Short mmCIF file of C-alpha atoms and ligand atoms in Angstrom, two decimals:
data_model
loop_
_atom_site.label_atom_id
_atom_site.label_comp_id
_atom_site.label_asym_id
_atom_site.label_seq_id
_atom_site.Cartn_x
_atom_site.Cartn_y
_atom_site.Cartn_z
CA UNK C 1 84.94 114.64 83.56
CA UNK C 2 84.51 111.93 80.59
CA UNK C 3 81.26 109.76 80.03
CA UNK C 4 83.67 106.40 80.79
CA UNK C 5 82.25 104.80 83.94
CA UNK C 6 86.36 104.59 85.03
CA UNK C 7 89.01 107.05 85.79
CA UNK C 8 91.62 104.43 85.05
CA UNK C 9 91.75 100.91 83.70
CA UNK C 10 94.90 98.58 83.84
CA UNK C 11 95.02 96.57 81.50
CA UNK C 12 97.74 93.44 81.14
CA UNK C 13 98.30 92.36 84.66
CA UNK C 14 98.10 89.51 86.55
CA UNK C 15 96.46 90.19 90.02
CA UNK C 16 96.86 88.40 93.16
CA UNK C 17 93.40 89.79 94.31
CA UNK C 18 93.92 87.53 98.02
CA UNK C 19 90.08 87.41 97.80
CA UNK C 20 89.99 83.55 99.69
CA UNK C 21 88.01 80.95 98.75
CA UNK C 22 88.99 80.75 94.68
CA UNK C 23 92.27 79.99 93.58
CA UNK C 24 95.60 80.28 95.39
CA UNK C 25 96.64 83.93 95.92
CA UNK C 26 92.97 84.36 94.35
CA UNK C 27 95.27 84.61 90.95
CA UNK C 28 93.46 85.99 87.74
CA UNK C 29 95.83 86.05 84.56
CA UNK C 30 95.24 88.36 82.02
CA UNK C 31 93.94 90.00 84.18
CA UNK C 32 92.35 93.74 84.18
CA UNK C 33 91.58 96.27 86.85
CA UNK C 34 89.34 99.48 86.71
CA UNK C 35 89.08 102.49 89.02
CA UNK C 36 86.50 104.76 89.99
CA UNK C 37 86.54 107.26 92.60
CA UNK C 38 89.47 105.75 94.46
CA UNK C 39 87.77 102.48 95.11
CA UNK C 40 87.90 98.97 92.54
CA UNK C 41 85.23 99.34 90.09
CA UNK C 42 86.43 95.91 88.32
CA UNK C 43 88.76 93.13 88.79
CA UNK C 44 88.02 90.22 86.73
CA UNK C 45 89.61 88.65 83.26
CA UNK C 46 90.59 91.50 80.79
CA UNK C 47 88.32 89.35 78.57
CA UNK C 48 85.02 90.22 80.66
CA UNK C 49 85.74 94.01 80.58
CA UNK C 50 82.17 95.37 80.31
CA UNK C 51 83.22 97.62 77.26
CA UNK C 52 85.38 98.12 74.28
CA UNK C 53 88.84 99.52 75.24
CA UNK C 54 89.14 101.23 72.49
CA UNK C 55 86.18 103.27 72.96
CA UNK C 56 87.26 104.87 76.29
CA UNK C 57 88.88 108.49 76.45
CA UNK C 58 92.83 108.77 75.80
CA UNK C 59 94.65 108.21 79.16
CA UNK C 60 92.23 105.93 80.60
CA UNK C 61 93.96 102.38 80.09
CA UNK C 62 97.11 102.06 81.24
CA UNK C 63 99.37 99.59 80.19
CA UNK C 64 100.81 96.69 83.22
CA UNK C 65 103.66 95.09 81.06
CA UNK C 66 102.37 92.54 82.56
CA UNK C 67 103.71 93.39 86.01
CA UNK C 68 101.91 91.49 89.17
CA UNK C 69 99.47 93.28 90.88
CA UNK C 70 98.51 92.48 94.75
CA UNK C 71 96.65 94.46 97.37
CA UNK C 72 99.07 97.86 98.71
CA UNK C 73 100.77 96.24 101.41
CA UNK C 74 99.71 96.50 105.33
CA UNK C 75 102.49 96.78 108.06
CA UNK C 76 99.72 96.34 110.92
CA UNK C 77 102.39 96.80 114.04
CA UNK C 78 104.83 99.23 114.43
CA UNK C 79 106.72 101.06 116.95
CA UNK C 80 108.14 103.38 114.18
CA UNK C 81 107.86 106.96 116.12
CA UNK C 82 111.17 106.82 118.47
CA UNK C 83 114.56 108.89 119.63
CA UNK C 84 117.48 107.56 119.36
CA UNK C 85 118.59 104.23 119.12
CA UNK C 86 120.23 101.05 120.42
CA UNK C 87 123.15 100.32 117.93
CA UNK C 88 125.65 100.78 120.92
CA UNK C 89 123.85 98.73 123.23
CA UNK C 90 123.49 95.71 120.34
CA UNK C 91 127.27 96.18 120.02
CA UNK C 92 127.82 96.03 123.92
CA UNK C 93 125.85 92.64 123.84
CA UNK C 94 127.81 91.17 121.40
CA UNK C 95 131.27 92.23 122.83
CA UNK C 96 130.00 90.21 126.32
CA UNK C 97 128.14 92.36 128.07
CA UNK C 98 125.19 91.05 130.64
CA UNK C 99 121.55 92.46 130.21
CA UNK C 100 122.52 93.94 133.62
CA UNK C 101 125.84 95.45 132.54
CA UNK C 102 124.12 97.36 130.28
CA UNK C 103 121.00 97.85 131.80
CA UNK C 104 123.34 99.76 134.34
CA UNK C 105 124.79 101.15 131.28
CA UNK C 106 121.78 102.91 130.75
CA UNK C 107 120.82 101.11 127.99
CA UNK C 108 116.94 99.11 127.50
CA UNK C 109 113.56 100.12 126.71
CA UNK C 110 114.47 103.05 129.79
CA UNK C 111 116.96 104.53 126.99
CA UNK C 112 114.09 105.28 124.31
CA UNK C 113 112.12 106.80 126.83
CA UNK C 114 114.57 108.87 127.79
CA UNK C 115 115.43 110.27 124.52
CA UNK C 116 112.06 110.18 123.28
CA UNK C 117 110.92 112.33 125.54
CA UNK C 118 114.12 114.91 125.33
CA UNK C 119 112.74 115.23 121.60
CA UNK C 120 110.54 117.35 120.22
CA UNK C 121 108.31 116.88 117.88
CA UNK C 122 110.22 117.53 114.84
CA UNK C 123 112.80 115.37 115.49
CA UNK C 124 110.36 112.70 116.15
CA UNK C 125 108.78 113.05 112.92
CA UNK C 126 112.24 113.11 111.22
CA UNK C 127 113.86 110.10 112.36
CA UNK C 128 110.03 108.15 111.84
CA UNK C 129 110.12 108.64 108.30
CA UNK C 130 113.78 107.63 107.85
CA UNK C 131 111.96 104.35 109.06
CA UNK C 132 108.90 104.74 107.26
CA UNK C 133 110.53 105.52 103.58
CA UNK C 134 111.99 102.14 103.67
CA UNK C 135 108.43 100.46 104.02
CA UNK C 136 106.79 102.73 101.44
CA UNK C 137 109.47 101.54 98.92
CA UNK C 138 107.88 98.59 98.92
CA UNK C 139 104.70 99.30 98.11
CA UNK C 140 103.32 99.24 102.36
CA UNK C 141 100.04 101.92 101.80
CA UNK C 142 98.57 101.69 105.62
CA UNK C 143 101.02 101.48 108.65
CA UNK C 144 100.00 101.34 112.02
CA UNK C 145 102.32 102.70 114.85
CA UNK C 146 101.80 102.94 118.14
CA UNK C 147 102.93 104.97 121.35
CA UNK C 148 104.72 103.71 124.53
CA UNK C 149 108.08 105.44 124.64
CA UNK C 150 106.90 108.37 126.56
CA UNK C 151 105.39 106.47 129.12
CA UNK C 152 104.32 109.92 130.90
CA UNK C 153 100.87 111.28 129.37
CA UNK C 154 102.55 114.45 127.63
CA UNK C 155 105.17 112.41 125.42
CA UNK C 156 103.01 109.73 125.00
CA UNK C 157 100.27 112.12 123.25
CA UNK C 158 103.29 113.99 121.10
CA UNK C 159 104.18 110.59 119.76
CA UNK C 160 100.62 110.13 118.15
CA UNK C 161 100.25 113.66 117.07
CA UNK C 162 103.49 112.53 115.19
CA UNK C 163 102.30 109.68 114.01
CA UNK C 164 99.19 111.30 112.58
CA UNK C 165 101.12 113.78 111.32
CA UNK C 166 103.45 111.24 109.18
CA UNK C 167 100.01 110.97 106.56
CA UNK C 168 100.42 114.47 105.94
CA UNK C 169 104.20 113.82 105.11
CA UNK C 170 103.82 110.70 103.22
CA UNK C 171 101.23 109.18 101.06
CA UNK C 172 100.05 106.78 103.42
CA UNK C 173 97.16 105.97 105.91
CA UNK C 174 98.51 105.93 109.51
CA UNK C 175 96.67 103.86 112.19
CA UNK C 176 97.60 104.94 115.49
CA UNK C 177 97.45 102.88 118.87
CA UNK C 178 98.28 103.99 122.18
CA UNK C 179 100.78 101.62 123.72
CA UNK C 180 100.53 103.70 127.24
CA UNK C 181 101.42 100.34 129.15
CA UNK C 182 104.31 99.08 127.21
CA UNK C 183 107.17 99.20 130.38
CA UNK C 184 106.60 100.73 134.11
CA UNK C 185 108.60 103.65 133.77
CA UNK C 186 111.55 104.59 136.06
CA UNK C 187 109.22 106.72 138.29
CA UNK C 188 106.60 104.41 139.16
CA UNK C 189 108.97 101.59 139.85
CA UNK C 190 107.71 99.53 142.69
CA UNK C 191 103.85 101.29 142.22
CA UNK C 192 102.62 99.86 139.23
CA UNK C 193 99.34 100.09 139.46
CA UNK C 194 99.16 103.66 140.38
CA UNK C 195 100.66 103.82 136.44
CA UNK C 196 98.29 101.64 135.03
CA UNK C 197 95.60 104.00 136.83
CA UNK C 198 97.21 106.77 135.02
CA UNK C 199 97.00 105.48 131.63
CA UNK C 200 93.33 104.69 132.48
CA UNK C 201 92.85 107.82 134.20
CA UNK C 202 94.99 110.39 132.23
CA UNK C 203 96.15 109.26 129.09
CA UNK C 204 93.26 106.67 127.42
CA UNK C 205 90.70 109.42 128.20
CA UNK C 206 93.52 112.28 126.72
CA UNK C 207 94.22 110.51 123.80
CA UNK C 208 90.38 109.81 122.92
CA UNK C 209 89.23 113.21 123.57
CA UNK C 210 91.66 114.43 121.14
CA UNK C 211 91.38 111.60 118.49
CA UNK C 212 94.49 110.58 118.37
CA UNK C 213 94.32 106.71 118.66
CA UNK C 214 91.87 104.16 116.66
CA UNK C 215 93.17 100.87 119.73
CA UNK C 216 94.60 100.71 122.33
CA UNK C 217 97.53 97.76 123.46
CA UNK C 218 99.24 96.87 125.96
CA UNK C 219 102.32 94.13 126.98
CA UNK C 220 101.29 91.92 129.62
CA UNK C 221 104.19 90.23 130.52
CA UNK C 222 106.41 89.25 133.91
CA UNK C 223 108.23 92.08 132.53
CA UNK C 224 105.85 94.16 132.05
CA UNK C 225 102.35 94.17 133.43
CA UNK C 226 99.89 91.74 134.88
CA UNK C 227 96.73 90.18 133.43
CA UNK C 228 94.79 91.81 136.21
CA UNK C 229 96.77 95.50 135.29
CA UNK C 230 96.20 94.62 131.55
CA UNK C 231 92.18 94.25 132.28
CA UNK C 232 91.96 97.43 133.82
CA UNK C 233 93.47 98.86 130.64
CA UNK C 234 91.05 97.32 128.63
CA UNK C 235 88.10 98.26 130.34
CA UNK C 236 88.84 101.72 130.09
CA UNK C 237 89.23 101.40 126.40
CA UNK C 238 86.23 99.86 126.41
CA UNK C 239 84.63 103.04 128.26
CA UNK C 240 85.95 104.98 126.11
CA UNK C 241 84.51 102.82 122.57
CA UNK C 242 88.47 102.54 121.67
CA UNK C 243 89.27 98.63 120.55
CA UNK C 244 92.20 96.35 121.95
CA UNK C 245 94.97 94.83 120.97
CA UNK C 246 97.82 92.89 122.77
CA UNK C 247 101.28 91.71 122.97
CA UNK C 248 100.81 88.64 124.66
CA UNK C 249 102.71 85.41 125.22
CA UNK C 250 106.32 86.44 123.76
CA UNK C 251 108.28 85.63 126.20
CA UNK C 252 105.95 83.24 128.80
CA UNK C 253 102.44 82.31 128.72
CA UNK C 254 100.22 84.28 131.51
CA UNK C 255 96.95 83.59 128.87
CA UNK C 256 97.61 87.35 127.43
CA UNK C 257 96.10 85.89 124.30
CA UNK C 258 92.62 84.58 126.12
CA UNK C 259 92.31 87.89 128.08
CA UNK C 260 92.07 89.44 124.81
CA UNK C 261 89.98 87.81 123.07
CA UNK C 262 87.38 88.13 126.09
CA UNK C 263 87.35 91.81 125.44
CA UNK C 264 86.91 91.26 121.71
CA UNK C 265 90.57 92.44 120.46
CA UNK C 266 91.31 93.23 116.92
CA UNK C 267 94.76 91.34 117.48
CA UNK C 268 96.73 89.18 120.18
CA UNK C 269 100.54 89.94 119.01
CA UNK C 270 103.70 87.53 119.33
CA UNK C 271 102.10 84.80 120.47
CA UNK C 272 105.18 82.07 120.71
CA UNK C 273 104.18 80.77 124.18
CA UNK C 274 100.28 80.61 122.95
CA UNK C 275 98.84 77.58 123.88
CA UNK C 276 95.49 75.42 123.18
CA UNK C 277 93.34 77.45 125.33
CA UNK C 278 94.24 80.38 123.97
CA UNK C 279 94.15 79.90 120.31
CA UNK C 280 89.96 78.39 120.50
CA UNK C 281 89.43 81.93 122.46
CA UNK C 282 90.98 83.74 119.17
CA UNK C 283 88.57 81.36 117.37
CA UNK C 284 85.70 82.10 119.25
CA UNK C 285 86.23 85.86 119.36
CA UNK C 286 87.56 86.82 115.62
CA UNK C 287 90.66 88.09 117.14
CA UNK C 288 94.18 88.22 114.61
CA UNK C 289 96.70 86.47 115.12
CA UNK C 290 99.59 89.13 114.47
CA UNK C 291 102.87 87.18 114.46
CA UNK C 292 106.53 89.27 114.50
CA UNK C 293 109.69 87.31 113.36
CA UNK C 294 111.63 89.73 113.28
CA UNK C 295 111.42 89.96 117.30
CA UNK C 296 111.94 86.58 116.79
CA UNK C 297 115.04 86.68 115.29
CA UNK C 298 116.66 89.21 117.17
CA UNK C 299 115.73 88.02 120.69
CA UNK C 300 117.13 84.42 118.95
CA UNK C 301 113.66 82.93 120.04
CA UNK C 302 113.54 78.55 119.50
CA UNK C 303 110.28 78.72 120.46
CA UNK C 304 108.56 79.50 117.48
CA UNK C 305 104.29 80.33 117.52
CA UNK C 306 101.39 77.15 117.30
CA UNK C 307 101.44 77.93 113.82
CA UNK C 308 99.47 74.94 112.64
CA UNK C 309 96.89 75.14 116.12
CA UNK C 310 96.21 78.45 114.80
CA UNK C 311 95.57 77.24 110.95
CA UNK C 312 93.57 74.04 111.70
CA UNK C 313 91.38 76.99 114.15
CA UNK C 314 90.84 78.99 111.26
CA UNK C 315 92.45 81.96 113.34
CA UNK C 316 93.43 84.59 110.40
CA UNK C 317 97.24 84.97 110.52
CA UNK C 318 98.50 88.37 110.02
CA UNK C 319 102.71 89.50 109.55
CA UNK C 320 104.22 92.52 110.77
CA UNK C 321 107.75 94.40 111.43
CA UNK C 322 107.38 95.33 114.86
CA UNK C 323 109.86 98.04 113.76
CA UNK C 324 111.42 99.53 117.29
CA UNK C 325 114.74 100.06 118.46
CA UNK C 326 115.39 97.45 120.69
CA UNK C 327 114.13 93.93 119.56
CA UNK C 328 113.18 94.68 116.01
CA UNK C 329 114.96 97.64 113.91
CA UNK C 330 113.25 96.11 111.16
CA UNK C 331 112.04 97.98 108.36
CA UNK C 332 111.16 95.11 105.55
CA UNK C 333 107.90 93.65 105.60
CA UNK C 334 109.17 91.52 102.12
CA UNK C 335 111.59 90.50 104.59
CA UNK C 336 109.40 89.69 107.30
CA UNK C 337 107.11 87.52 104.39
CA UNK C 338 111.04 85.45 103.97
CA UNK C 339 110.85 85.17 107.61
CA UNK C 340 107.66 83.63 108.22
CA UNK C 341 108.04 81.18 105.87
CA UNK C 342 111.54 80.16 106.72
CA UNK C 343 111.49 80.89 110.86
CA UNK C 344 107.19 79.93 111.51
CA UNK C 345 106.98 77.60 108.60
CA UNK C 346 103.80 79.60 106.96
CA UNK C 347 102.93 79.27 102.91
CA UNK C 348 103.85 82.30 101.03
CA UNK C 349 100.45 82.47 100.28
CA UNK C 350 99.79 82.66 104.16
CA UNK C 351 102.31 85.03 104.36
CA UNK C 352 101.16 87.18 101.27
CA UNK C 353 97.78 87.19 103.27
CA UNK C 354 99.44 88.33 106.48
CA UNK C 355 100.14 91.87 105.02
CA UNK C 356 97.08 91.99 103.13
CA UNK C 357 94.18 90.79 103.89
CA UNK C 358 94.24 89.49 107.33
CA UNK C 359 96.38 92.65 108.13
CA UNK C 360 93.66 94.71 107.48
CA UNK C 361 91.25 92.76 109.97
CA UNK C 362 93.81 92.93 112.74
CA UNK C 363 93.95 97.34 111.97
CA UNK C 364 89.86 96.62 111.89
CA UNK C 365 89.57 97.64 108.29
CA UNK C 366 87.01 96.24 106.23
CA UNK C 367 87.33 97.89 102.58
CA UNK C 368 91.13 97.19 101.99
CA UNK C 369 93.58 94.02 101.91
CA UNK C 370 91.66 92.49 99.01
CA UNK C 371 91.84 93.55 95.64
CA UNK C 372 87.96 93.34 95.13
CA UNK C 373 84.85 95.49 93.90
CA UNK C 374 84.16 98.55 96.39
CA UNK C 375 87.59 97.96 98.01
CA UNK C 376 89.86 100.71 98.13
CA UNK C 377 91.97 100.94 95.24
CA UNK C 378 95.52 100.29 97.04
CA UNK C 379 97.76 98.15 95.32
CA UNK C 380 101.41 97.60 94.09
CA UNK C 381 102.82 96.70 90.86
CA UNK C 382 105.18 93.64 90.54
CA UNK C 383 107.76 93.09 88.58
CA UNK C 384 107.43 89.09 89.31
CA UNK C 385 106.11 86.51 87.31
CA UNK C 386 104.12 84.48 90.35
CA UNK C 387 103.43 86.15 93.65
CA UNK C 388 105.70 83.16 95.90
CA UNK C 389 108.49 85.42 94.70
CA UNK C 390 107.35 88.08 97.19
CA UNK C 391 108.35 85.80 100.27
CA UNK C 392 111.26 83.99 98.77
CA UNK C 393 113.77 86.68 97.42
CA UNK C 394 116.00 87.89 99.97
CA UNK C 395 117.00 91.54 99.95
CA UNK C 396 115.02 91.73 96.68
CA UNK C 397 112.82 95.00 96.23
CA UNK C 398 110.65 94.51 92.97
CA UNK C 399 108.33 96.77 93.14
CA UNK C 400 107.22 98.89 90.36
CA UNK C 401 104.89 101.18 91.40
CA UNK C 402 102.28 101.87 94.48
CA UNK C 403 98.27 103.11 93.87
CA UNK C 404 96.82 104.98 96.19
CA UNK C 405 93.07 105.34 95.96
CA UNK C 406 93.99 104.24 92.17
CA UNK C 407 96.20 107.25 91.86
CA UNK C 408 99.85 106.23 91.08
CA UNK C 409 101.97 107.54 94.09
CA UNK C 410 104.88 109.64 93.45
CA UNK C 411 108.68 108.06 94.33
ZN1 ZN P 501 105.19 95.76 119.52
#
């Protein structure tokens, strides 16, 4: 290699570093970003580069053409891997059929469970890629994928293997979450505790032994698992050394967020019904609030998460697509930015932090989400003048290029 201290130096940029505590968005105008070994070696004003550009070997300096650079986007809550879809159910509902009629016709989450159990790894991978690709087209460089449509050991593990495989098929890092306690499968209706036993004694240990799960999640809700059952899942995760997350306070307030916080959860997600005690508990444990405006929109909810309380308590707020076939068939993280601002009144800066810095934290990743020295050089170049444009526009994708580990990703 050359004697240059850096592999690449990007110049002629504005950079929204998303490093907190300085300018809004951590914005630097007339900026340069240098990459070495896949990490950021320098980020700052171009004038402050510690060497002269013309002294660098050919090919090292790249002209950003005045683009805005942000950290690579992180979708920290998805259910990308599943069989079938629920478009027919969507249509039936809009034709006036009730939830019960749809359930009797085989709809609802158990329809997805059936389709997922029947799908082999090849078809699950193919359909997951069809949802992953639009995320990547908008600059996603890290994505979380949950299991939870198998509700039996074999299919749950297959979902996680498929999720891991996605990272071999596309230039993206995948973080996997075991969500065995997503819903009660048909065969355990009437004996939910026996299903929780299966999750704790079989699914979790096998997933951990195969290295398939980076975290463990559950759905704590009246229609899913009680706080006591959720606790058992978390105890089992803790025994295996796996961090936890929780679908909490989406449809009612069961105190799930406080429970998650007591287990030092990485995040509590949804949170429309979160109360002040839950906010305090999350602030104390450093648990990230992951807001999911796509599900709020699809379910036509009216109760918004307590954003002001979260802000005042200093709880980091992340955003995600919650991409899933039932309540959020959404594959645009840019649309999530707009929804979070419009529906939940986040500022555009908070929204962008929600899919960069705070999304990294929701996944327990300390090496990304901000453009700062030593971090992974995962970044996106955008054809915009100001970062607020990313949350403002609806249906526009101004991405020019994605860098992963400092290398421009082929489209
Ligand atoms: Zn979810």
